[in-house]
XYZ file of C-alpha atoms in Angstrom:
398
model
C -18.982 -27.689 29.086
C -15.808 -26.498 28.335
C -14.937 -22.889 28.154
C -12.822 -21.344 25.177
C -9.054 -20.666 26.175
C -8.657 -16.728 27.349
C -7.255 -14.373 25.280
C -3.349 -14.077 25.512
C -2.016 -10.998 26.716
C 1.889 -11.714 25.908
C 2.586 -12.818 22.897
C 5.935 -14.816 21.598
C 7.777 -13.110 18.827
C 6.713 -16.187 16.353
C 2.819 -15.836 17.496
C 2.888 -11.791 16.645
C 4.584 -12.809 13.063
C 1.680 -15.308 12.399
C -0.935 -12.367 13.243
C 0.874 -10.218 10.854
C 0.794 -12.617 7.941
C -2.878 -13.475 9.058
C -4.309 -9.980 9.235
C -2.427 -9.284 5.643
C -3.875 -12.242 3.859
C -0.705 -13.961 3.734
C -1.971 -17.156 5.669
C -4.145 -19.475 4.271
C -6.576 -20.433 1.037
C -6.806 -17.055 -0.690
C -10.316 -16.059 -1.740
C -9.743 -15.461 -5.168
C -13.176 -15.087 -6.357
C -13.378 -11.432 -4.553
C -9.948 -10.519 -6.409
C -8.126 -8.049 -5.914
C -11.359 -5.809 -4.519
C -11.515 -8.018 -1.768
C -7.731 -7.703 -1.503
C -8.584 -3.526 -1.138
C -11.186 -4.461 1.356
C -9.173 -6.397 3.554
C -6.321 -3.997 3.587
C -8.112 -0.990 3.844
C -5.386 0.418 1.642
C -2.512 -0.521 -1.473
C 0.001 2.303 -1.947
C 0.314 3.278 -5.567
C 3.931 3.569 -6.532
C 5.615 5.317 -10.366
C 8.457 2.410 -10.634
C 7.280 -0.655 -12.776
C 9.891 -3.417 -13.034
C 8.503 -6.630 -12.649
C 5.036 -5.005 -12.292
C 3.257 -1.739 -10.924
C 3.493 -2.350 -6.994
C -0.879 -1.887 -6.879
C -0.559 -5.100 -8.909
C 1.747 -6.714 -6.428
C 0.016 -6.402 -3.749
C -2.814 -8.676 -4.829
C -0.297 -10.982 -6.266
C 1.235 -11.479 -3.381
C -1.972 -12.695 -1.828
C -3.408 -14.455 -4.403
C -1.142 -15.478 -6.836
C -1.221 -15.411 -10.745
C -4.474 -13.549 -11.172
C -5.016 -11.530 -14.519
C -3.773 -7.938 -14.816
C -6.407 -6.756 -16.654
C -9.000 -7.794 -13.739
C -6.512 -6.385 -10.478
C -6.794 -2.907 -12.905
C -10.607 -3.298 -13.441
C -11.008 -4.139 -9.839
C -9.543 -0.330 -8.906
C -10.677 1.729 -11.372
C -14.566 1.940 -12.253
C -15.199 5.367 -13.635
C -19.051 5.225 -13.948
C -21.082 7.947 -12.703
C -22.245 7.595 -8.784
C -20.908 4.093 -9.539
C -16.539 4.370 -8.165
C -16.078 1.777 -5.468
C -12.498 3.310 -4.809
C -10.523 6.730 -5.080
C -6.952 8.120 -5.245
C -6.001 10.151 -2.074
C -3.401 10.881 0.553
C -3.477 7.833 3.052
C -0.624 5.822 3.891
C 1.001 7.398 0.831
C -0.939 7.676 -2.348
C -2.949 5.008 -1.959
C -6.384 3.569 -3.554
C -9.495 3.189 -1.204
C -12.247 2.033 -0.956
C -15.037 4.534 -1.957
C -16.684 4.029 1.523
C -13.526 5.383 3.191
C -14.327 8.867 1.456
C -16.142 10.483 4.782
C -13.737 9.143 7.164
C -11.041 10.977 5.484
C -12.593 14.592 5.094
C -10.909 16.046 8.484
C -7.854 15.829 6.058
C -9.336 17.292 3.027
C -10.371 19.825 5.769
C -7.139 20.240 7.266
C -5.517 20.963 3.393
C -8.208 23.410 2.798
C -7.008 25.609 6.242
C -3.701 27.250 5.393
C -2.765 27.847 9.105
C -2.933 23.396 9.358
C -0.142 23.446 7.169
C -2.086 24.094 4.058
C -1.215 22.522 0.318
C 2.107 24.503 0.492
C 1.999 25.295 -3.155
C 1.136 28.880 -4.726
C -2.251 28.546 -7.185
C -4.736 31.213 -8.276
C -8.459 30.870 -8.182
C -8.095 31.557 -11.914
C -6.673 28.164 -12.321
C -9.007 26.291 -10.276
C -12.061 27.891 -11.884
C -10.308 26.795 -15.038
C -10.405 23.007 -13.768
C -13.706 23.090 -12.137
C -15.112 25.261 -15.448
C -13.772 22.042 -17.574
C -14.888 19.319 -15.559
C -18.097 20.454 -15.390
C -18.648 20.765 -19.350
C -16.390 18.359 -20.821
C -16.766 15.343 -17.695
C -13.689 13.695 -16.604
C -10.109 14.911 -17.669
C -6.919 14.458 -17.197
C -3.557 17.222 -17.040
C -3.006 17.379 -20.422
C -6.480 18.689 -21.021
C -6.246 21.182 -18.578
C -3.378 22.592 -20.763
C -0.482 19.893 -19.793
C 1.458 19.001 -16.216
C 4.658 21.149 -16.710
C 5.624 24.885 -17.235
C 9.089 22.985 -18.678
C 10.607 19.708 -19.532
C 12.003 19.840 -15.870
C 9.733 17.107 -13.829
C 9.471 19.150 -10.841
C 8.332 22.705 -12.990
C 4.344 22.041 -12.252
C 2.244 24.347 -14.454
C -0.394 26.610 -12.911
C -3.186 23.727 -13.932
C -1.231 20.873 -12.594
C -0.914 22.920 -9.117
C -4.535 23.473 -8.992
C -5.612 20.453 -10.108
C -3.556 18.182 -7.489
C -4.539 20.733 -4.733
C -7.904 20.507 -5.546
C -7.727 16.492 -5.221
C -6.294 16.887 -1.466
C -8.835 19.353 -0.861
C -11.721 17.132 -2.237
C -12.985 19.337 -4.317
C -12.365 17.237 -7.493
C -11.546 12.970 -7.290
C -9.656 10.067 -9.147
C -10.874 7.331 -9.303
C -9.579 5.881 -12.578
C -6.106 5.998 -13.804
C -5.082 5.787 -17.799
C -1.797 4.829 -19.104
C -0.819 6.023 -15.277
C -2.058 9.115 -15.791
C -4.624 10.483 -13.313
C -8.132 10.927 -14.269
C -10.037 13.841 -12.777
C -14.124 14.086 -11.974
C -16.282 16.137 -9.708
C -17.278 13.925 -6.886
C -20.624 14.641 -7.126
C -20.564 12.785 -9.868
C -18.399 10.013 -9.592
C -19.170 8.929 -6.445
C -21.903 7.216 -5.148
C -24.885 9.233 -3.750
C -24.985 7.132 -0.395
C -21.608 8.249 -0.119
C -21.640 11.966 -0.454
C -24.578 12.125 1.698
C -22.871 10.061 4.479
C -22.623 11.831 7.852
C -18.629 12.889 8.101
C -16.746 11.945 11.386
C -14.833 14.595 13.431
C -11.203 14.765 13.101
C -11.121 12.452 16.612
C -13.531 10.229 15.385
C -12.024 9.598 12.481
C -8.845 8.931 14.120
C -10.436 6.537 15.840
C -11.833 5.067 13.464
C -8.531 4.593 11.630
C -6.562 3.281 14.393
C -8.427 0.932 14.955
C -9.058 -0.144 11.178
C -5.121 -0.199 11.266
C -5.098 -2.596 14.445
C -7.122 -5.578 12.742
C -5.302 -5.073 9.524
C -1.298 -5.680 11.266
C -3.500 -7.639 13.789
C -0.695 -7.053 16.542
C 1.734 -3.901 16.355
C 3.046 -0.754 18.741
C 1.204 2.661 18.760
C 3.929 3.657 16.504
C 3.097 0.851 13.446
C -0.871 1.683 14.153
C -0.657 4.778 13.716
C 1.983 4.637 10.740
C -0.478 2.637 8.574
C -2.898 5.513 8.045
C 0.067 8.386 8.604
C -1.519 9.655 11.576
C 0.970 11.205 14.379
C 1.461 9.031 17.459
C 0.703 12.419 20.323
C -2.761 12.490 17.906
C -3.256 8.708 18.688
C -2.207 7.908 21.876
C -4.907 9.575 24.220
C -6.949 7.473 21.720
C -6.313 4.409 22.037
C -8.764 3.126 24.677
C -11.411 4.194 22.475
C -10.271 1.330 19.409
C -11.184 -1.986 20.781
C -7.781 -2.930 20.433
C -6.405 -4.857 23.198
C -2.543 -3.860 25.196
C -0.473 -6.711 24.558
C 3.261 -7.367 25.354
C 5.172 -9.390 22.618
C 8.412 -11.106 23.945
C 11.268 -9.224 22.582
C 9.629 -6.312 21.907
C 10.421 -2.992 23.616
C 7.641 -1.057 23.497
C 3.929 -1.848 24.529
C 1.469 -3.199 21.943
C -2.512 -3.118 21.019
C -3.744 -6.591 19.223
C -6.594 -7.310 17.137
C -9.011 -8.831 19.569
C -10.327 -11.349 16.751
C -7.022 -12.074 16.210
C -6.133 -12.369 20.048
C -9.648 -15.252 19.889
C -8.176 -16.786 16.692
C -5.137 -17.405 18.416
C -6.593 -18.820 21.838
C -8.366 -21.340 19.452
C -5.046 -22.541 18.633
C -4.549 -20.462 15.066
C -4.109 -18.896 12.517
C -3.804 -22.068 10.123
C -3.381 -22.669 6.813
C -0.523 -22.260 3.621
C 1.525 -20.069 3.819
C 2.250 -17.920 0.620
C 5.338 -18.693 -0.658
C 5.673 -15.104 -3.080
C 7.755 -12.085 -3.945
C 6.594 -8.664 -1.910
C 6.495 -5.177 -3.132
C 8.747 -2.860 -1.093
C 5.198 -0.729 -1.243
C 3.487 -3.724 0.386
C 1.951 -2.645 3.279
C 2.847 -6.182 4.968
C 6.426 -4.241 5.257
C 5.105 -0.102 5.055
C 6.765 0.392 8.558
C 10.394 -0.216 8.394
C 11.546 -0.784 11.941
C 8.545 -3.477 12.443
C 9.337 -4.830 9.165
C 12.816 -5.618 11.239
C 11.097 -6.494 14.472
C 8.813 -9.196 12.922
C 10.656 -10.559 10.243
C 14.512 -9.736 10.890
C 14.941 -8.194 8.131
C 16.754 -4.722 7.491
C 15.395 -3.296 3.907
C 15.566 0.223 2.450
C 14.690 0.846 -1.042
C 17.562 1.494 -2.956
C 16.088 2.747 -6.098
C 16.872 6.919 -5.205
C 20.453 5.320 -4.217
C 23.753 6.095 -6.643
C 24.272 2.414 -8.681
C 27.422 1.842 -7.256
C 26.365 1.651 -3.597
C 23.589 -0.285 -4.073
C 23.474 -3.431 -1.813
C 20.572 -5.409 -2.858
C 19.504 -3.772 -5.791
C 17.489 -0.737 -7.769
C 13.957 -2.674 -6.695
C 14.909 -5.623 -4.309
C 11.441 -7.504 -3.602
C 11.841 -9.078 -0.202
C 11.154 -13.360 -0.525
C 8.575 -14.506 1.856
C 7.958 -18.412 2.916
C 7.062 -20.553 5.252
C 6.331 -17.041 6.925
C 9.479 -15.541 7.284
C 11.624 -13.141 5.050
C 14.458 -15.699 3.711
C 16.130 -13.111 0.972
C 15.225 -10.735 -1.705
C 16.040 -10.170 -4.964
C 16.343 -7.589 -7.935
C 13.890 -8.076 -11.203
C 13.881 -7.083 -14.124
C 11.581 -8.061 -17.435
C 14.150 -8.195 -20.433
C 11.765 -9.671 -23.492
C 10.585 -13.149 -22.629
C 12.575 -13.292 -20.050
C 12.737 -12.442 -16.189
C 16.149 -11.585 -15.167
C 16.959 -11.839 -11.127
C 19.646 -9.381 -11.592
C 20.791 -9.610 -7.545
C 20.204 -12.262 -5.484
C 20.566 -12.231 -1.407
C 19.215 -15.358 0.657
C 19.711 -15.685 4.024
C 20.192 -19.380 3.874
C 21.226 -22.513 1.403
C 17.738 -23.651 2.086
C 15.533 -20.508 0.941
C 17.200 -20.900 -2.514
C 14.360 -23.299 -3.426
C 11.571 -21.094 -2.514
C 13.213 -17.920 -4.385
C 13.332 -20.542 -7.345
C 9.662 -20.908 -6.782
C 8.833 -17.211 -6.413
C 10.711 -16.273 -9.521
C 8.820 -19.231 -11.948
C 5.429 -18.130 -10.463
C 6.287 -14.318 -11.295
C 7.818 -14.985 -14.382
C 4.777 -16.747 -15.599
C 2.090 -13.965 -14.303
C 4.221 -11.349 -16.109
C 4.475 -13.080 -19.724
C 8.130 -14.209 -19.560
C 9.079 -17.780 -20.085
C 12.360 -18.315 -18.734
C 14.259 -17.120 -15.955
C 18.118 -16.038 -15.897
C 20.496 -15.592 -13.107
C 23.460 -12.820 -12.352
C 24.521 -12.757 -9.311
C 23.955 -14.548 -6.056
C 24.545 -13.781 -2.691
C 26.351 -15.713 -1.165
C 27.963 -17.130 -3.679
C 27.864 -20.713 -2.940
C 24.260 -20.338 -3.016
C 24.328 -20.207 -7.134
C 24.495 -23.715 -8.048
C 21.346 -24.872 -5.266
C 19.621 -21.639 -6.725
C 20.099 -22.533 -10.534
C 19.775 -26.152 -10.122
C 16.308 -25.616 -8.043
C 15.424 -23.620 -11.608
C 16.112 -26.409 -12.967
């Protein structure tokens, strides 16, 4: 009988790149009957984001993963506002991010740790006036949102939070109120003891260690391969938290060729690739700058090669890729990225930057997929870098 290969230990660069894609979803046939929940499952986390250009980056997440799936059923899949019925809720994770409702225990050292003012606190001034105003409200009129709390600003300055808005937002990192549906972008607000489900709420709550564990190693299968630095990025925890607490994840030290600090791996994914994987197609697909294939910059260079900073906070004129550059992924590499926008019917690639002559038919490929998904049916071309690139880039449009 012949015994299954061991588990590697070092990795090559290219092995560590297929993990990533693999633990993403980004590798293989896409299940596409779980949808964009099962996207949210398998992630563990998708980082809400205010800028809509091409799309809402929640909604490119799943895209990414599994292609031209309706809108209207990605939004369904997050938001469920039915009494002790949410599968998911808003809160402070990577970033804002939605979660899956079974996550809510695991994160209440954190709703904890905003309720203690000497932990650093919510670091905004409210009154127990305005909270009893919120709580008062939700409890006889159900779920609200700002404006019927009295409205989100003192001013038409965006920063100039009213008393309500204050209250209301501290309250959701304290826990003592929940989203878990959004409306026109606009945060809906419920008691949890409503909204989510009894199993839930009555759920035992981890320590602030255990939950630490618990998300490290959560972290580890979903990057399947990474430093303690990307592990503990993924859920925002701080690397002196997580390193005494690593042993206690199931994760497995790795070296990866080319890489200069030490790394934990995915030990599934460490089998997976003894058995001579991960196989399958390889999405060929526009990302999010919010996707959290790419969250953690410096890997997001390490793996893929690939220097990106979102420029949209950056004066026009200096601009180097553009206001929302969405990096181009195939054959599992990054091979260029370009700069979308929606202009009627038609999807405009406003910047252009591939690496190569040969990613420009892939981009073309990207571009008529996400062109379709978002309603437009033609695509137009400004400028291209490198310039010679143009003509392979608008033939390949055809």
């Amino acid at each position: 009988m012949t015994s299954a290969p061991a588990p590697r230990t070092e990795l090559s660069a290219a092995e560590a790149r297929r993990l990533a894609l693999h633990a993403q979803g980004l590798i293989g046939v896409p299940d596409r009957r779980a949808g964009a929940a099962g996207v949210l499952r398998d992630l563990g986390a998708v980082q809400l984001d205010t800028i809509s250009v091409l799309a809402r980056s929640h909604e490119l997440v799943p895209y990414a993963r599994l292609g031209a799936i309706g809108r209207d059923g990605i939004e369904k899949a997050y938001w469920n506002h039915e009494p002790h019925g949410a599968s998911t809720f808003e809160y402070w994770a990577h970033a804002a991010c939605i979660l899956p409702v079974e996550q809510w225990p695991t994160f209440a050292y954190r709703r904890a740790a905003y309720r203690d003012r000497a932990s650093g606190g919510w670091g905004l001034p409210t009154s127990g006036e305005a909270e009893a105003l919120v709580l008062g409200k939700l409890r006889d009129e159900g779920p609200c949102m700002t404006s019927d709390f009295g409205g989100a600003r003192k001013s038409a300055e965006w920063w100039d939070w009213s008393e309500a808005k204050v209250a209301v937002e501290k309250m959701l990192a304290t826990g003592d109120v929940v989203c878990v549906e959004r409306r026109g972008w606009r945060r809906v607000y419920d008691l949890p003891e409503r909204a989510l489900p009894k199993a839930v709420l009555d759920a035992p709550e981890p320590t602030r260690e255990e939950s630490h564990v618990q998300l490290l190693a959560q972290a580890g299968r979903r990057l399947g391969v990474g430093t303690i630095g990307d592990i503990a990025d993924y859920y925002r925890l701080k690397i002196p938290d997580a390193r005494p607490l690593m042993d206690q994840t199931g994760l497995v030290p790795v070296s990866v060729r080319g890489w200069i600090q030490p790394a934990w791996a995915d030990p599934a994914a460490l089998d997976l690739l003894a058995a001579g994987g991960p196989r399958g197609r390889h999405r060929t697909t526009l990302l999010s700058p919010f996707d959290s294939l790419i969250w953690e910059r410096d890997r997001m260079e390490r793996v893929f090669g690939m220097v990106h900073r979102i420029e949209a906070y950056t004066p026009a004129a200096k601009r180097v890729h553009g206001y929302f550059a969405m990096p181009l992924l195939a054959g599992g590499k990054l091979l260029g990225r370009v700069d979308p926008k929606r202009e009627g019917k038609t999807l405009v690639a406003r910047k252009v930057s591939l690496d190569t002559a040969g990613a420009a038919q892939p981009m073309a490929d990207a571009l008529r997929e996400a062109a379709g998904w978002v309603g437009c049916d033609a695509v137009a071309v400004e400028q291209v870098t490198p310039a010679d690139a143009a003509g392979a880039l608008r033939a390949a449009l055809g």
